[in-house]
Amino acid sequence: GIQVEQSPPDLILQEGANSTLRCNFSDSVNNLQWFHQNPWGQLINLFYIPSGTKQNGRLSATTVATERYSLLYISSSQTTDSGVYFCAVVPNSGNTPLVFGKGTRLSVIA
Amino acid sequence: DTEVTQTPKHLVMGMTNKKSLKCEQHMGHRAMYWYKQKAKKPPELMFVYSYEKLSINESVPSRFSPECPNSSLLNLHLHALQPEDSALYLCASSQVGYNEQFFGPGTRLTVL
């Protein structure tokens, strides 16, 4: 099946710093989503981005489907950005709804 | 409204108990999902319902029994669970065709 790899696995930032999270996938995809899981377990939709670039406030994402990767940019990080960021894809082939990467655990310290 | 609700938020049950988890959405989605998430792991798919019919069962033990009574509701009936079934259970919904999924806040289950 499709492999989804996220890097880095862990990241510690000072408040105000910028960061880039990466998601590589091993096969072509129909759908790609970025989620933020807060400390209470809620999975929050950040972007639905099978290709192209989107921005939402301090966050932006770019997916280059032909090269099988996506990037999530966080600018001017805040302590509330802490949590786990998941990339999840729907592969073109097969009948798998959503395959998650292992996540990037982000800690933003004041 | 992009909200998926789940009840209860927390549940503690013994291995001989029967309990149910409930999920509700009012976004007009016709696909609904159950996921299980253990600590420090990504969510794992359990079941998919499409047009109120079970379309995917990821080899889940029969002590977990899903039910989709109508297009807005999804239940997960629990019976004779084991301590290793303790986890966060997440419900999600989407348009049919594996479009963007929206997740509920989850039920944190502890089996004693």
Tab-separated table of C-alpha atoms in Angstrom:
chain	number	residue	atom	x	y	z
A	1	GLY	CA	0.000	0.000	0.000
A	2	ILE	CA	0.892	3.655	-0.136
A	3	GLN	CA	3.525	4.927	2.298
A	4	VAL	CA	3.169	8.355	3.924
A	5	GLU	CA	6.260	9.745	5.639
A	6	GLN	CA	6.323	12.918	7.675
A	7	SER	CA	9.340	14.852	8.822
A	8	PRO	CA	10.596	15.864	11.235
A	9	PRO	CA	8.981	13.531	13.787
A	10	ASP	CA	9.481	16.068	16.575
A	11	LEU	CA	10.046	19.813	16.522
A	12	ILE	CA	10.586	22.352	19.297
A	13	LEU	CA	10.221	26.019	18.435
A	14	GLN	CA	10.553	29.294	20.258
A	15	GLU	CA	7.403	31.377	20.041
A	16	GLY	CA	7.553	33.603	16.961
A	17	ALA	CA	9.693	31.232	14.897
A	18	ASN	CA	8.744	29.815	11.498
A	19	SER	CA	8.743	26.162	10.495
A	20	THR	CA	8.190	23.824	7.572
A	21	LEU	CA	6.702	20.351	7.934
A	22	ARG	CA	7.040	17.837	5.113
A	23	CYS	CA	4.888	14.955	3.899
A	24	ASN	CA	6.177	12.507	1.274
A	25	PHE	CA	3.939	9.878	-0.275
A	26	SER	CA	4.905	6.904	-2.370
A	27	ASP	CA	2.090	6.826	-4.949
A	28	SER	CA	-0.316	9.171	-6.726
A	29	VAL	CA	-3.186	10.518	-4.634
A	30	ASN	CA	-6.729	11.811	-5.097
A	31	ASN	CA	-6.834	13.768	-1.887
A	32	LEU	CA	-4.437	15.151	0.698
A	33	GLN	CA	-5.380	16.689	4.010
A	34	TRP	CA	-3.384	18.357	6.779
A	35	PHE	CA	-4.747	18.118	10.332
A	36	HIS	CA	-3.743	19.578	13.676
A	37	GLN	CA	-4.512	17.366	16.663
A	38	ASN	CA	-4.709	19.470	19.788
A	39	PRO	CA	-3.796	18.168	23.274
A	40	TRP	CA	-7.451	17.186	23.868
A	41	GLY	CA	-7.446	14.898	20.845
A	42	GLN	CA	-9.551	16.973	18.460
A	43	LEU	CA	-8.446	16.641	14.830
A	44	ILE	CA	-8.802	20.051	13.233
A	45	ASN	CA	-8.887	20.396	9.455
A	46	LEU	CA	-6.155	22.726	8.258
A	47	PHE	CA	-6.094	22.164	4.507
A	48	TYR	CA	-7.664	19.988	1.859
A	49	ILE	CA	-4.965	20.264	-0.803
A	50	PRO	CA	-4.505	17.511	-3.395
A	51	SER	CA	-2.441	19.986	-5.451
A	52	GLY	CA	-1.424	23.626	-5.518
A	53	THR	CA	-0.993	26.193	-2.755
A	54	LYS	CA	-3.397	27.495	-0.131
A	55	GLN	CA	-3.060	29.978	2.697
A	56	ASN	CA	-5.050	30.482	5.870
A	57	GLY	CA	-3.711	33.171	8.171
A	58	ARG	CA	-0.281	32.188	9.480
A	59	LEU	CA	-0.504	28.769	7.863
A	60	SER	CA	0.008	27.827	4.261
A	61	ALA	CA	0.401	24.559	2.384
A	62	THR	CA	1.773	23.456	-0.943
A	63	THR	CA	1.295	20.091	-2.613
A	64	VAL	CA	3.369	19.077	-5.637
A	65	ALA	CA	1.442	15.993	-6.708
A	66	THR	CA	3.803	15.108	-9.578
A	67	GLU	CA	6.727	14.937	-7.130
A	68	ARG	CA	4.652	13.311	-4.379
A	69	TYR	CA	5.160	15.683	-1.508
A	70	SER	CA	3.362	18.359	0.452
A	71	LEU	CA	4.678	21.091	2.743
A	72	LEU	CA	2.968	22.857	5.627
A	73	TYR	CA	4.376	26.254	6.616
A	74	ILE	CA	3.747	27.755	10.021
A	75	SER	CA	4.831	31.352	10.461
A	76	SER	CA	5.150	33.370	13.679
A	77	SER	CA	4.366	30.277	15.766
A	78	GLN	CA	2.309	30.572	18.929
A	79	THR	CA	2.037	28.261	21.933
A	80	THR	CA	-1.450	27.305	20.754
A	81	ASP	CA	0.139	25.779	17.628
A	82	SER	CA	1.521	22.973	19.805
A	83	GLY	CA	0.197	19.497	19.108
A	84	VAL	CA	0.572	16.862	16.424
A	85	TYR	CA	0.311	17.658	12.729
A	86	PHE	CA	-0.881	14.826	10.512
A	87	CYS	CA	-0.757	14.505	6.773
A	88	ALA	CA	-3.296	12.043	5.327
A	89	VAL	CA	-3.825	10.942	1.738
A	90	VAL	CA	-6.359	9.047	-0.358
A	91	PRO	CA	-4.452	6.940	-2.899
A	92	ASN	CA	-5.618	6.822	-6.525
A	93	SER	CA	-5.527	3.054	-6.502
A	94	GLY	CA	-7.404	0.748	-4.190
A	95	ASN	CA	-10.297	1.414	-1.847
A	96	THR	CA	-8.578	3.061	1.105
A	97	PRO	CA	-10.340	6.175	2.376
A	98	LEU	CA	-7.520	7.972	4.159
A	99	VAL	CA	-3.992	6.867	5.009
A	100	PHE	CA	-2.287	8.838	7.770
A	101	GLY	CA	1.377	9.593	8.250
A	102	LYS	CA	2.846	9.156	11.727
A	103	GLY	CA	2.683	12.876	12.401
A	104	THR	CA	5.005	15.670	13.473
A	105	ARG	CA	4.852	16.533	17.179
A	106	LEU	CA	5.327	20.296	17.570
A	107	SER	CA	6.045	22.058	20.835
A	108	VAL	CA	6.095	25.860	20.829
A	109	ILE	CA	7.654	27.339	23.947
A	110	ALA	CA	7.210	30.898	25.202
B	1	ASP	CA	-22.144	23.867	9.842
B	2	THR	CA	-18.968	21.757	9.701
B	3	GLU	CA	-19.449	20.057	13.031
B	4	VAL	CA	-19.373	16.397	13.914
B	5	THR	CA	-20.458	15.656	17.475
B	6	GLN	CA	-19.647	12.613	19.582
B	7	THR	CA	-20.997	11.397	22.893
B	8	PRO	CA	-19.916	10.631	25.490
B	9	LYS	CA	-16.598	12.507	25.783
B	10	HIS	CA	-15.243	9.965	28.231
B	11	LEU	CA	-16.310	6.400	29.013
B	12	VAL	CA	-15.031	3.924	31.578
B	13	MET	CA	-16.352	0.393	31.303
B	14	GLY	CA	-15.661	-3.061	32.639
B	15	MET	CA	-14.912	-6.029	30.413
B	16	THR	CA	-18.419	-7.444	30.876
B	17	ASN	CA	-20.304	-4.207	30.160
B	18	LYS	CA	-22.225	-3.226	27.050
B	19	LYS	CA	-22.011	0.409	25.993
B	20	SER	CA	-22.482	2.498	22.856
B	21	LEU	CA	-20.693	5.449	21.313
B	22	LYS	CA	-22.709	7.946	19.295
B	23	CYS	CA	-21.751	10.228	16.416
B	24	GLU	CA	-23.899	12.802	14.640
B	25	GLN	CA	-23.405	15.155	11.698
B	26	HIS	CA	-25.718	17.578	9.918
B	27	MET	CA	-23.562	18.423	6.905
B	28	GLY	CA	-25.522	16.222	4.514
B	29	HIS	CA	-22.605	13.820	4.214
B	30	ARG	CA	-23.426	10.266	3.145
B	31	ALA	CA	-20.130	8.654	4.203
B	32	MET	CA	-19.267	8.124	7.864
B	33	TYR	CA	-16.245	6.547	9.503
B	34	TRP	CA	-15.018	5.111	12.792
B	35	TYR	CA	-11.328	5.349	13.707
B	36	LYS	CA	-9.372	4.100	16.716
B	37	GLN	CA	-6.340	6.019	17.957
B	38	LYS	CA	-3.825	4.782	20.523
B	39	ALA	CA	-1.483	7.161	22.298
B	40	LYS	CA	1.273	8.634	20.119
B	41	LYS	CA	-0.063	6.847	17.011
B	42	PRO	CA	-2.085	8.058	14.017
B	43	PRO	CA	-5.785	7.191	13.728
B	44	GLU	CA	-6.521	3.717	12.348
B	45	LEU	CA	-9.604	3.108	10.233
B	46	MET	CA	-12.146	0.662	11.648
B	47	PHE	CA	-15.346	0.988	9.588
B	48	VAL	CA	-16.757	2.973	6.665
B	49	TYR	CA	-20.460	3.493	5.929
B	50	SER	CA	-21.545	4.737	2.531
B	51	TYR	CA	-25.220	5.609	1.995
B	52	GLU	CA	-25.968	3.979	5.355
B	53	LYS	CA	-24.468	0.665	4.267
B	54	LEU	CA	-21.278	-0.850	5.651
B	55	SER	CA	-18.691	-0.662	2.873
B	56	ILE	CA	-15.412	-1.291	4.709
B	57	ASN	CA	-14.662	-3.335	7.823
B	58	GLU	CA	-10.937	-3.346	8.521
B	59	SER	CA	-11.001	-6.805	10.137
B	60	VAL	CA	-12.275	-5.367	13.395
B	61	PRO	CA	-13.127	-7.900	16.160
B	62	SER	CA	-16.838	-8.639	16.545
B	63	ARG	CA	-16.894	-7.112	20.038
B	64	PHE	CA	-17.160	-3.819	18.103
B	65	SER	CA	-20.488	-3.560	16.256
B	66	PRO	CA	-21.226	-0.508	14.113
B	67	GLU	CA	-24.668	0.728	13.198
B	68	CYS	CA	-25.867	3.529	10.909
B	69	PRO	CA	-29.574	4.082	11.666
B	70	ASN	CA	-29.872	7.059	9.294
B	71	SER	CA	-27.729	9.397	7.216
B	72	SER	CA	-26.906	11.645	10.188
B	73	LEU	CA	-26.159	9.101	12.894
B	74	LEU	CA	-23.452	6.527	13.472
B	75	ASN	CA	-23.215	4.282	16.500
B	76	LEU	CA	-20.533	1.931	17.749
B	77	HIS	CA	-21.781	-0.771	20.097
B	78	LEU	CA	-19.227	-2.206	22.488
B	79	HIS	CA	-19.423	-5.557	24.256
B	80	ALA	CA	-16.900	-7.682	26.144
B	81	LEU	CA	-14.024	-5.332	25.426
B	82	GLN	CA	-10.459	-5.933	26.531
B	83	PRO	CA	-8.140	-3.475	28.332
B	84	GLU	CA	-6.108	-3.131	25.114
B	85	ASP	CA	-9.211	-1.624	23.470
B	86	SER	CA	-8.702	1.483	25.598
B	87	ALA	CA	-8.142	4.311	23.117
B	88	LEU	CA	-9.559	7.481	21.602
B	89	TYR	CA	-12.413	6.638	19.222
B	90	LEU	CA	-12.949	9.168	16.456
B	91	CYS	CA	-15.884	9.556	14.122
B	92	ALA	CA	-15.630	11.360	10.783
B	93	SER	CA	-17.868	12.187	7.858
B	94	SER	CA	-17.457	13.251	4.236
B	95	GLN	CA	-19.175	13.359	0.913
B	96	VAL	CA	-19.116	9.910	-0.703
B	97	GLY	CA	-16.004	9.364	-2.789
B	98	TYR	CA	-13.397	9.966	-0.092
B	99	ASN	CA	-13.604	13.712	-0.192
B	100	GLU	CA	-12.518	15.976	2.635
B	101	GLN	CA	-13.190	14.319	5.983
B	102	PHE	CA	-14.337	16.143	9.090
B	103	PHE	CA	-13.693	14.648	12.512
B	104	GLY	CA	-15.567	14.753	15.773
B	105	PRO	CA	-13.857	15.482	19.113
B	106	GLY	CA	-13.638	11.791	19.987
B	107	THR	CA	-14.615	9.542	22.873
B	108	ARG	CA	-11.823	8.574	25.235
B	109	LEU	CA	-12.537	4.985	26.279
B	110	THR	CA	-10.982	3.184	29.217
B	111	VAL	CA	-11.636	-0.543	29.686
B	112	LEU	CA	-10.919	-1.867	33.165
